[in-house]
Coordinates of N, CA and C in Angstrom, one line a residue:
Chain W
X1 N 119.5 164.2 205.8 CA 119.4 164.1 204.4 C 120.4 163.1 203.9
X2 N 119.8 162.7 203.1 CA 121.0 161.4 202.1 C 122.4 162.2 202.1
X3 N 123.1 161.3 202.1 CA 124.6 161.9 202.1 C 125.5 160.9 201.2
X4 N 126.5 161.2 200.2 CA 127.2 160.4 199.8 C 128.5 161.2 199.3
X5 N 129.7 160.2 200.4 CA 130.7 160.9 199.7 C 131.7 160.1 199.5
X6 N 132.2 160.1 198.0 CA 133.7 159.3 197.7 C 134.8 159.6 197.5
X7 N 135.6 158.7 197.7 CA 137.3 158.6 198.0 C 138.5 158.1 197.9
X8 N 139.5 158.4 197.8 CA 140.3 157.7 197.1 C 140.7 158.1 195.8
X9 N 140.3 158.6 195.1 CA 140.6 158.9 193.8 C 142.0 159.6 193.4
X10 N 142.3 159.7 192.0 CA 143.7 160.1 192.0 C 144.4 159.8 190.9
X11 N 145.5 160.0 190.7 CA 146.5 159.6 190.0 C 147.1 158.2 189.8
X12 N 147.6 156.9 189.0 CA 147.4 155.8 188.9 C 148.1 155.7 187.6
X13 N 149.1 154.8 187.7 CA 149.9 154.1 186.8 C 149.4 152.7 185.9
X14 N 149.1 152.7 184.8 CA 148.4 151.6 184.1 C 148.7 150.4 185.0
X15 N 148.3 149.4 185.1 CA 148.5 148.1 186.0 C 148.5 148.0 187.7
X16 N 148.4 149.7 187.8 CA 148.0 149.8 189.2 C 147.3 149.6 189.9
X17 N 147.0 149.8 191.1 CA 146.1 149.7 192.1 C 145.2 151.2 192.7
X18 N 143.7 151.0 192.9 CA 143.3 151.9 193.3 C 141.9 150.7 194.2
X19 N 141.9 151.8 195.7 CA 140.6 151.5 196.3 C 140.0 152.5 196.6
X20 N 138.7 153.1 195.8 CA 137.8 153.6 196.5 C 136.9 153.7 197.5
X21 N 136.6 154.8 198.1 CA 135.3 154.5 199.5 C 134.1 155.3 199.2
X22 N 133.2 155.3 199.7 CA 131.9 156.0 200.0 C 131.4 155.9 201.0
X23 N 131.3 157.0 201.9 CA 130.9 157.0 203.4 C 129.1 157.6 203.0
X24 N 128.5 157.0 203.7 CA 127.1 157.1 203.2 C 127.0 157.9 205.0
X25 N 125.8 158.6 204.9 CA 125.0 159.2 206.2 C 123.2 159.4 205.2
X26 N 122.5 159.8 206.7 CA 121.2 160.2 206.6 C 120.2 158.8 206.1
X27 N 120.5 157.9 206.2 CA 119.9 156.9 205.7 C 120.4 155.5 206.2
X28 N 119.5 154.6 206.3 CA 120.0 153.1 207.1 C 120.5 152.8 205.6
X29 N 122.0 152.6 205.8 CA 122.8 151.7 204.9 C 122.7 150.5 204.6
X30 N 122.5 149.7 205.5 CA 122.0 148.4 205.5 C 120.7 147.7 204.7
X31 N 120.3 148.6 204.7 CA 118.9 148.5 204.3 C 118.8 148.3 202.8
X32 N 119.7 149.4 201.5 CA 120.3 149.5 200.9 C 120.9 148.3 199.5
X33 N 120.6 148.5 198.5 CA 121.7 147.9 197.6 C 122.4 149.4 196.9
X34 N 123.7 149.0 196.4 CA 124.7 150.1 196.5 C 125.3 149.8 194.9
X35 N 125.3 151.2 194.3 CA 126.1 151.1 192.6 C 127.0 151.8 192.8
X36 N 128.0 151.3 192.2 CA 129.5 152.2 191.1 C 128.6 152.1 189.7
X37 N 128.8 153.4 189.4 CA 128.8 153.9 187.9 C 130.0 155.1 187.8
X38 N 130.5 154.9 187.1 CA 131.7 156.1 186.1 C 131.0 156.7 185.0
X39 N 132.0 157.7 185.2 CA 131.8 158.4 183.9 C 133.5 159.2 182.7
X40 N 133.7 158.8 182.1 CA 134.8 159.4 181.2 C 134.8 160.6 180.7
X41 N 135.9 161.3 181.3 CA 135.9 162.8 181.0 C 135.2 163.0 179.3
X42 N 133.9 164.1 179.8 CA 133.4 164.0 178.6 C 132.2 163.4 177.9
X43 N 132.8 162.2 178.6 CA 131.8 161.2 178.1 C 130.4 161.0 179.1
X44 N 129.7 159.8 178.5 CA 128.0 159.5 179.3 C 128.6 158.3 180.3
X45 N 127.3 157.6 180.9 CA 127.8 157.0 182.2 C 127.7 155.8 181.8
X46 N 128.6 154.6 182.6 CA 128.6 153.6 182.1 C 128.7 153.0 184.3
X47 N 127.4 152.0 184.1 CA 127.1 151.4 185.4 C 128.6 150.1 184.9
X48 N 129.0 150.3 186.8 CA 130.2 149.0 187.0 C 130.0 148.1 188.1
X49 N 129.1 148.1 188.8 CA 129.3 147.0 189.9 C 127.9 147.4 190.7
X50 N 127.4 146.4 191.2 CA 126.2 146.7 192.0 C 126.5 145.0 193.4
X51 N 126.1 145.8 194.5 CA 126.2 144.9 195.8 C 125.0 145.0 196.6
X52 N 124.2 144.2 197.0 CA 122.9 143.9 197.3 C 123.2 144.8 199.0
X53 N 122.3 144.3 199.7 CA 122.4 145.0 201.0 C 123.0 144.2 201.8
X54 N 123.1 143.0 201.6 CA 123.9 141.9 202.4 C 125.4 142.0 202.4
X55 N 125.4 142.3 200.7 CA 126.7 142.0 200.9 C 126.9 140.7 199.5
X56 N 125.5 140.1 199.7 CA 125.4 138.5 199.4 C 125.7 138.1 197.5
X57 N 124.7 139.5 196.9 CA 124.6 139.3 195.6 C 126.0 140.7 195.1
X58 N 126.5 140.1 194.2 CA 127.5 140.9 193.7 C 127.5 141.1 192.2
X59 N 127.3 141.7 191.3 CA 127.3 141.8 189.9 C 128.4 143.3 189.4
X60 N 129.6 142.5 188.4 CA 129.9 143.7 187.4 C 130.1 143.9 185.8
X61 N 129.9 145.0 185.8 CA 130.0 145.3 183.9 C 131.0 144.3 183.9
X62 N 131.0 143.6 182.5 CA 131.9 143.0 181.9 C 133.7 143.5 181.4
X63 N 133.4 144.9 181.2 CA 134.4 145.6 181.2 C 135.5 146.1 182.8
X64 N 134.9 145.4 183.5 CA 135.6 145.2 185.1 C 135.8 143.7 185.5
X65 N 135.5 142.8 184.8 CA 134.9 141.7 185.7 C 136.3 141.1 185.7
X66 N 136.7 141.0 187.1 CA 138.3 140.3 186.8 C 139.1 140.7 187.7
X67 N 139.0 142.4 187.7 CA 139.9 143.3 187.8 C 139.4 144.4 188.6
X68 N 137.9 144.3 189.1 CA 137.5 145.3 190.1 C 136.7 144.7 190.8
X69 N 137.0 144.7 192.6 CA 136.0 143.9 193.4 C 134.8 144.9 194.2
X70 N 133.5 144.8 194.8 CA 132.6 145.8 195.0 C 133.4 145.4 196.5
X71 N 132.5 145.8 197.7 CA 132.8 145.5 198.7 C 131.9 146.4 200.1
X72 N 131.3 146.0 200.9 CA 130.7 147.0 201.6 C 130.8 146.8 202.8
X73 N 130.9 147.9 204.0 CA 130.9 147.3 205.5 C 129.8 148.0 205.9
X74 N 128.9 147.4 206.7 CA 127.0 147.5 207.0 C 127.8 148.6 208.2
X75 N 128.5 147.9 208.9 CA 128.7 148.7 210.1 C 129.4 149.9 210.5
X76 N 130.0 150.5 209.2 CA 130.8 151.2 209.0 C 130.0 152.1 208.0
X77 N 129.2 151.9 207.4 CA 127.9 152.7 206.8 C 129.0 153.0 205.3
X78 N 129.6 151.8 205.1 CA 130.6 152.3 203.5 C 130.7 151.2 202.3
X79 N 130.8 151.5 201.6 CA 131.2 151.2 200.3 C 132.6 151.4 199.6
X80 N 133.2 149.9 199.2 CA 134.3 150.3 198.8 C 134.5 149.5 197.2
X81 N 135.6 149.9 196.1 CA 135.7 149.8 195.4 C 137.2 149.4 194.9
X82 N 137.9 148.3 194.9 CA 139.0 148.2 194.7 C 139.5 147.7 193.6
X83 N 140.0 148.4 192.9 CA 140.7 148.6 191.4 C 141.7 148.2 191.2
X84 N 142.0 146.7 190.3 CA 142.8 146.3 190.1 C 143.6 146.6 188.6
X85 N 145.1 146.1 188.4 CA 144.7 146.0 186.9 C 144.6 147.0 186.2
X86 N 144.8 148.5 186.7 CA 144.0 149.9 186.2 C 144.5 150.0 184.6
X87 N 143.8 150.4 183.4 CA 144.5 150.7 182.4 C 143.7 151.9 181.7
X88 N 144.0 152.5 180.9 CA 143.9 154.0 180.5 C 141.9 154.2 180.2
X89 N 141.7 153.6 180.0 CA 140.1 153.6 179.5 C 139.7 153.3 181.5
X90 N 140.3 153.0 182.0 CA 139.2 153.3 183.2 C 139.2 154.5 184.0
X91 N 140.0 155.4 183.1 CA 140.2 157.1 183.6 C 138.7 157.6 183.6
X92 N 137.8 157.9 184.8 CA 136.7 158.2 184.8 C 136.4 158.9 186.4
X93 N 135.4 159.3 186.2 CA 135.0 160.1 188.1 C 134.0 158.4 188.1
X94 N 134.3 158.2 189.5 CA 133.4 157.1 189.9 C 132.5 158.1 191.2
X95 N 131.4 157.2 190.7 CA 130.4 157.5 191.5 C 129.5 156.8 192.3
X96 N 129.3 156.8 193.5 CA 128.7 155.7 194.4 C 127.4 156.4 194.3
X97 N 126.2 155.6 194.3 CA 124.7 155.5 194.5 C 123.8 155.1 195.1
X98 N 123.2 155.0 195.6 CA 122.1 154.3 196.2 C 120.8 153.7 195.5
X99 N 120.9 152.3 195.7 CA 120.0 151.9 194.5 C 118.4 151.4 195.0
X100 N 117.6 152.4 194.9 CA 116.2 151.6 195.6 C 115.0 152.1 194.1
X101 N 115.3 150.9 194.2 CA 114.8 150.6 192.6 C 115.6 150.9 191.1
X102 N 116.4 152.4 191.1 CA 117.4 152.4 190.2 C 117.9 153.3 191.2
X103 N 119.0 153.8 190.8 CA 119.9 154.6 191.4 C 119.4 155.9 191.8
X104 N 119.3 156.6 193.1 CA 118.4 157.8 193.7 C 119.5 159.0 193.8
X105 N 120.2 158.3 194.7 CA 121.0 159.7 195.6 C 122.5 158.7 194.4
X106 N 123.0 159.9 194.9 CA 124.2 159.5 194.0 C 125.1 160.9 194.7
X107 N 126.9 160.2 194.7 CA 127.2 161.2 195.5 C 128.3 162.1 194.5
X108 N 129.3 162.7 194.9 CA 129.2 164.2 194.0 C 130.9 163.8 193.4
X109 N 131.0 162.2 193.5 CA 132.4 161.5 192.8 C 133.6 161.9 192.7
X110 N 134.5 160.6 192.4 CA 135.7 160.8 193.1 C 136.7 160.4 191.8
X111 N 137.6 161.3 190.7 CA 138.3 161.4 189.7 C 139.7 159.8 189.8
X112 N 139.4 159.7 188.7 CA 140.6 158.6 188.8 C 140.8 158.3 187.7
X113 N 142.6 159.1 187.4 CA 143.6 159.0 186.4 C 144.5 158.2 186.4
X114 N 144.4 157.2 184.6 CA 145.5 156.0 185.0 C 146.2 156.4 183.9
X115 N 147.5 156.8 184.0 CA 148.4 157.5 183.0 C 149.8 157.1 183.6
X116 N 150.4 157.2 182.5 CA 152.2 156.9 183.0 C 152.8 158.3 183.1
Chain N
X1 N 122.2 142.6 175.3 CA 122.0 144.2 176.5 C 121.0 145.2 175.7
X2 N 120.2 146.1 176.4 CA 119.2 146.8 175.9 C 120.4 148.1 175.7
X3 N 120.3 148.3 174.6 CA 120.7 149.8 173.9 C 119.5 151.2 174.3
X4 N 120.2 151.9 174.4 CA 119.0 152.7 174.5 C 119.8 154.7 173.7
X5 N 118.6 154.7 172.8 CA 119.3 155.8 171.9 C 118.9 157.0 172.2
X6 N 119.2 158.2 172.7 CA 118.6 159.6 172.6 C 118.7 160.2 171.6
X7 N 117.5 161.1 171.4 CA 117.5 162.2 170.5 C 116.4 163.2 170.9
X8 N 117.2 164.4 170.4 CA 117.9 164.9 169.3 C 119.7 164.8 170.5
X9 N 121.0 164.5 169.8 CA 121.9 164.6 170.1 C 121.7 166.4 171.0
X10 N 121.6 167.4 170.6 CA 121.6 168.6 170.8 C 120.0 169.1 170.5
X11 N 119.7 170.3 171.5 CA 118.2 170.4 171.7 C 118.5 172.3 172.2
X12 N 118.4 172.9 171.4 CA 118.2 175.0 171.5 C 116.9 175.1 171.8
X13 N 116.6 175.4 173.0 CA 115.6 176.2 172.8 C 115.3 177.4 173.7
X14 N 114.8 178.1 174.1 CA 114.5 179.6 175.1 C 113.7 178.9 176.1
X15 N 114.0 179.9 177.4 CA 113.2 179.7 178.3 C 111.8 180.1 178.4
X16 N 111.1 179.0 178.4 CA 109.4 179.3 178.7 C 108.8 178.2 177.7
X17 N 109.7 177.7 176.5 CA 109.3 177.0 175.2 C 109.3 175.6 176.6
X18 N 109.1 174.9 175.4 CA 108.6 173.3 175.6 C 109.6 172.3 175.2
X19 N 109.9 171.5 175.9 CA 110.7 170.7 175.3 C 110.5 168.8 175.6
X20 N 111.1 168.6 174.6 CA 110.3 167.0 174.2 C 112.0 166.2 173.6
X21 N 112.1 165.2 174.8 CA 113.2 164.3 174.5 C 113.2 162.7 174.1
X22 N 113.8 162.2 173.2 CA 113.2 161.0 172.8 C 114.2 159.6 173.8
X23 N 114.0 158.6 173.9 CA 114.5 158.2 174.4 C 114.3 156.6 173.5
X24 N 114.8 156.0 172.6 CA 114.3 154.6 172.1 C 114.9 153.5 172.7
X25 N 114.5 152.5 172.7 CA 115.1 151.1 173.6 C 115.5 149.9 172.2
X26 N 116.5 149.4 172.2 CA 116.8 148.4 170.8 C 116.0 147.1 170.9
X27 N 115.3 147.0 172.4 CA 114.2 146.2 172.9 C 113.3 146.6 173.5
X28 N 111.7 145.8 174.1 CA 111.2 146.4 175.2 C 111.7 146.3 176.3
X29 N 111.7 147.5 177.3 CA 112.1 147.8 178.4 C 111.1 146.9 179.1
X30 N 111.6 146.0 180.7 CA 110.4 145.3 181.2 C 109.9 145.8 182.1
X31 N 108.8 145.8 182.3 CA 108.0 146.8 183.0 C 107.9 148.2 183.1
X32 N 108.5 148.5 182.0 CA 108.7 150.1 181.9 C 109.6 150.9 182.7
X33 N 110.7 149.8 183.0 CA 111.7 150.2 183.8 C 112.6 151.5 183.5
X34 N 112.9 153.0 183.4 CA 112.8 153.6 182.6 C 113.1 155.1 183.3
X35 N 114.4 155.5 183.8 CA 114.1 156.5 184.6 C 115.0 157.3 183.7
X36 N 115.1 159.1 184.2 CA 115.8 160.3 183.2 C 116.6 160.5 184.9
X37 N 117.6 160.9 183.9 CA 118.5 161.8 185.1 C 118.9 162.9 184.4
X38 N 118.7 164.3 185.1 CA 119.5 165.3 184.7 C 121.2 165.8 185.1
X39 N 121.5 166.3 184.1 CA 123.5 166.3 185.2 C 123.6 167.7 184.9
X40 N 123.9 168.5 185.6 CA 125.0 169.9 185.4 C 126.1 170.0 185.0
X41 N 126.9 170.7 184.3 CA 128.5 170.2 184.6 C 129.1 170.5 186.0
X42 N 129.8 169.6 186.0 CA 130.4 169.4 187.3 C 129.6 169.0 188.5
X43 N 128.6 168.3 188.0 CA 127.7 167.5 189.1 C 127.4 166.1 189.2
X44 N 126.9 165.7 190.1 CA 126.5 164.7 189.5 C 124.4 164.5 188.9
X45 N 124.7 163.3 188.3 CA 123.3 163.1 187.8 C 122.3 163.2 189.2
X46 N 120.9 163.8 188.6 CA 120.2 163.5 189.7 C 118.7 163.2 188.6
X47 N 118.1 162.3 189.7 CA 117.3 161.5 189.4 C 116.2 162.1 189.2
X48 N 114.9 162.2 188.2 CA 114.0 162.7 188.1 C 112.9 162.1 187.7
X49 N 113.0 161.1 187.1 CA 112.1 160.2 186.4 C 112.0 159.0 187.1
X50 N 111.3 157.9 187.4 CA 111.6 156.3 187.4 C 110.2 156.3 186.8
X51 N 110.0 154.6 186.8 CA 108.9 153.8 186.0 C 108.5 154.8 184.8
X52 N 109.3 155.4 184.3 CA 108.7 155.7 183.0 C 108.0 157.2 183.0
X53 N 107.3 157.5 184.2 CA 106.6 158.3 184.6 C 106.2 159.0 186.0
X54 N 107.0 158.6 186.5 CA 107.0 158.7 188.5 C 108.0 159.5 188.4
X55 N 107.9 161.1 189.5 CA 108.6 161.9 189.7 C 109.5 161.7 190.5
X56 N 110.6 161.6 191.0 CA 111.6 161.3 191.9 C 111.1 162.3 193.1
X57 N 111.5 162.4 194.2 CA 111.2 163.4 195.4 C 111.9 164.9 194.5
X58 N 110.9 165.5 195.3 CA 111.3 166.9 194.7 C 111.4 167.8 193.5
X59 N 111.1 166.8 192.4 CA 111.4 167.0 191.0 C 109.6 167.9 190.7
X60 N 110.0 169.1 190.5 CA 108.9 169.9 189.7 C 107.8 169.1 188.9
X61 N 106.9 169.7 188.9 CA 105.7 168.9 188.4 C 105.7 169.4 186.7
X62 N 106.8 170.2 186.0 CA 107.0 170.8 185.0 C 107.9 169.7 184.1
X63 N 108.1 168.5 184.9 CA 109.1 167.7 184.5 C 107.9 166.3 184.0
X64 N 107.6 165.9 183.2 CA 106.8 164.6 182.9 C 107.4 163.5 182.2
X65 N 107.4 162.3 182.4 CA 108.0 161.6 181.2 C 106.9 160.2 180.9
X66 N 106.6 159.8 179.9 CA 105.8 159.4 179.2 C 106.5 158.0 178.4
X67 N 105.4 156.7 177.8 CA 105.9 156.1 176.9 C 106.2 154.5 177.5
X68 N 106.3 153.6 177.0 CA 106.3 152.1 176.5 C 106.6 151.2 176.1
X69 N 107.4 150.1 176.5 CA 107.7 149.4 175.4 C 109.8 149.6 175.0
X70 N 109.1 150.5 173.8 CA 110.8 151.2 173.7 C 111.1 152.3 173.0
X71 N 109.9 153.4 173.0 CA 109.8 154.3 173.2 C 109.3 155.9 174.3
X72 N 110.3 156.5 174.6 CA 110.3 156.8 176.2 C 110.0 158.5 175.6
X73 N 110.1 159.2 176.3 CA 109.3 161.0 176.5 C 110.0 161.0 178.1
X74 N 110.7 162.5 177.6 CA 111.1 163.2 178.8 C 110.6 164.8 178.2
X75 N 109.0 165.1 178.7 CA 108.8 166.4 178.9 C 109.1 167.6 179.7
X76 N 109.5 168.5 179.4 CA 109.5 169.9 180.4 C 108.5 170.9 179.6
X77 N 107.8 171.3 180.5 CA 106.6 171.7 179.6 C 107.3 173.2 179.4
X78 N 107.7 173.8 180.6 CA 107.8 175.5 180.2 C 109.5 175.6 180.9
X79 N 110.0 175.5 179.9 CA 111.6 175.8 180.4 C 111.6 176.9 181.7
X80 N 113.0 176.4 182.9 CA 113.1 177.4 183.4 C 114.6 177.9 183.4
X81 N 115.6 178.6 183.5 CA 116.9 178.8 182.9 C 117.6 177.4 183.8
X82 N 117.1 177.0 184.8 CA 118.0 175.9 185.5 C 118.0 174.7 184.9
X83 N 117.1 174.7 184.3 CA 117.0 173.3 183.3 C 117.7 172.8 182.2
X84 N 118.5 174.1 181.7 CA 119.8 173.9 180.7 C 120.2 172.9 181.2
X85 N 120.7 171.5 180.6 CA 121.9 170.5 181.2 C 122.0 169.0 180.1
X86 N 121.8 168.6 180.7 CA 122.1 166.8 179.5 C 121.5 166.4 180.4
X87 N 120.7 165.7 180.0 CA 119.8 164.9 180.3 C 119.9 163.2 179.4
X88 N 119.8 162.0 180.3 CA 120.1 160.8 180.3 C 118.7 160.3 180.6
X89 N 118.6 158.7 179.8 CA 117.7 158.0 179.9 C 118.4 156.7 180.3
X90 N 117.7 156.0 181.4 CA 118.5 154.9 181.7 C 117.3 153.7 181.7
X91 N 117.4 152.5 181.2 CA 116.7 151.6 181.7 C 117.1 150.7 183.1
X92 N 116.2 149.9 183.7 CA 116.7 149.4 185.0 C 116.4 147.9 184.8
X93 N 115.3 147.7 183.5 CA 114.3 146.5 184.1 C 115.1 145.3 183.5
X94 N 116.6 145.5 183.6 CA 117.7 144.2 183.2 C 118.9 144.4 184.5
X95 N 118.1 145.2 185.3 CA 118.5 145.5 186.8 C 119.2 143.8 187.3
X96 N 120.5 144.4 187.9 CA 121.5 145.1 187.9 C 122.1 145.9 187.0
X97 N 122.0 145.0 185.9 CA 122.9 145.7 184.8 C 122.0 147.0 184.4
X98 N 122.4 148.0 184.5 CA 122.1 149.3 184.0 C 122.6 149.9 183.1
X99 N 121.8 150.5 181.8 CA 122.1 150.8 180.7 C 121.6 152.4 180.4
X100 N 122.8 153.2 180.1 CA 122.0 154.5 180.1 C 122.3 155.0 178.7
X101 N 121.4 156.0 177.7 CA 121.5 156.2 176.9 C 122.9 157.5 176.5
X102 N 123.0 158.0 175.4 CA 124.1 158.9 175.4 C 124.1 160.1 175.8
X103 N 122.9 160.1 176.6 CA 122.5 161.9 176.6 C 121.8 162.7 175.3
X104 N 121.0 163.9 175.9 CA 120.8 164.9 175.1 C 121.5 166.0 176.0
X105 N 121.6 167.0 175.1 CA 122.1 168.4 175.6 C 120.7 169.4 175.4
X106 N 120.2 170.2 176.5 CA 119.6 171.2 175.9 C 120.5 172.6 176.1
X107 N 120.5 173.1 175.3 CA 121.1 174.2 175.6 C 120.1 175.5 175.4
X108 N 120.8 176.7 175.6 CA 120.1 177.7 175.2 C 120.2 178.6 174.3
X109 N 118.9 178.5 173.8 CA 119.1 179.6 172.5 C 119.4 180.5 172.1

């Protein structure tokens, strides 16, 4: 069965650094285009980054673009997420997806607080 | 960017009643790109809708969603207690960029 699990999450100082992972199983990864979407304690979901299955096409929300890079290893069946820059509005659970056609499996997200 | 608005913000009703979610688009959606995700708390969303009207794997046949253009229907014809949750409308067909609406809540009555 689809499997999705992320990592990294945590505690984080405004201007900090954070990288997330997502170890995918039950499914050819490769095959795959891959989302980050967050969500803000409370709040609804707001899509951040999407990476084709190559690797090749890369697209992010405007509200990251600068400051968060996607990143994936085919061979390592992962997804990663590296957060630059962190500042208080990007306190949210991120959540890794699988995108075949819109977002299907989606895995069960990984909390990340950016506070002094 | 396509906006996309739910209503009713908040939705009571009892188990067995019918329930009817709106979903509007500030544009047409292209090709009816158009899926619902339901969320629990403390879960994550899971998928139940795409193209407007196509059930995701495993999603009950009690679940329908309906509509065009830029107005969308997320039916549940006969409530069952598991179906309490918030329910989201997302469009795709500006895919990558994905836009999801604010949620409804159904809760119980």
């Amino acid at each position: 069965q689809v499997q999705l699990v992320e990592s990294g999450g945590g505690l984080v100082k405004p201007g900090g650094s954070l990288r997330l992972s997502c170890a995918a199983s039950g499914f050819t990864f490769s095959d795959y285009y891959m989302t980050w979407i967050r969500q803000a304690p409370g709040k609804g979901l707001e899509w951040v980054s999407y990476i084709s299955s190559s690797g090749i096409s890369i697209f992010y929300a405007d509200s990251v673009k600068g400051r968060f890079t996607i990143s994936r290893d085919n061979a390592k069946n992962s997804l990663y997420l590296q957060m630059n820059s962190l500042r208080a509005e990007d306190t949210a659970v991120y959540y890794c997806a699988r995108d075949y056609v819109t977002p299907d499996y989606w895995g069960q997200g990984t909390l990340v607080t950016v506070s002094s | 960017e396509i906006v996309l608005t739910q209503s009713p913000g908040t939705l009571s009703l009892s188990p067995g009643e019918r329930a009817t979610l709106s979903c509007r688009a500030s544009q047409s959606v292209i090709s009816s790109y158009l899926a619902w995700y339901q969320q629990k708390p403390g879960q994550a969303p899971r998928l139940l809708i795409y193209g407007a009207s196509s059930r995701a794997t495993g999603i009950p046949d009690r679940f329908s969603g309906s509509g065009s253009g830029t107005d969308f229907t997320l039916t549940i014809s006969r409530l069952e207690p598991e179906d309490f949750a918030v329910y989201y409308c997302q469009q795709y067909g500006s895919s990558p960029r994905l836009t999801f609406g604010q949620g409804t809540k159904l809760e119980i009555k």
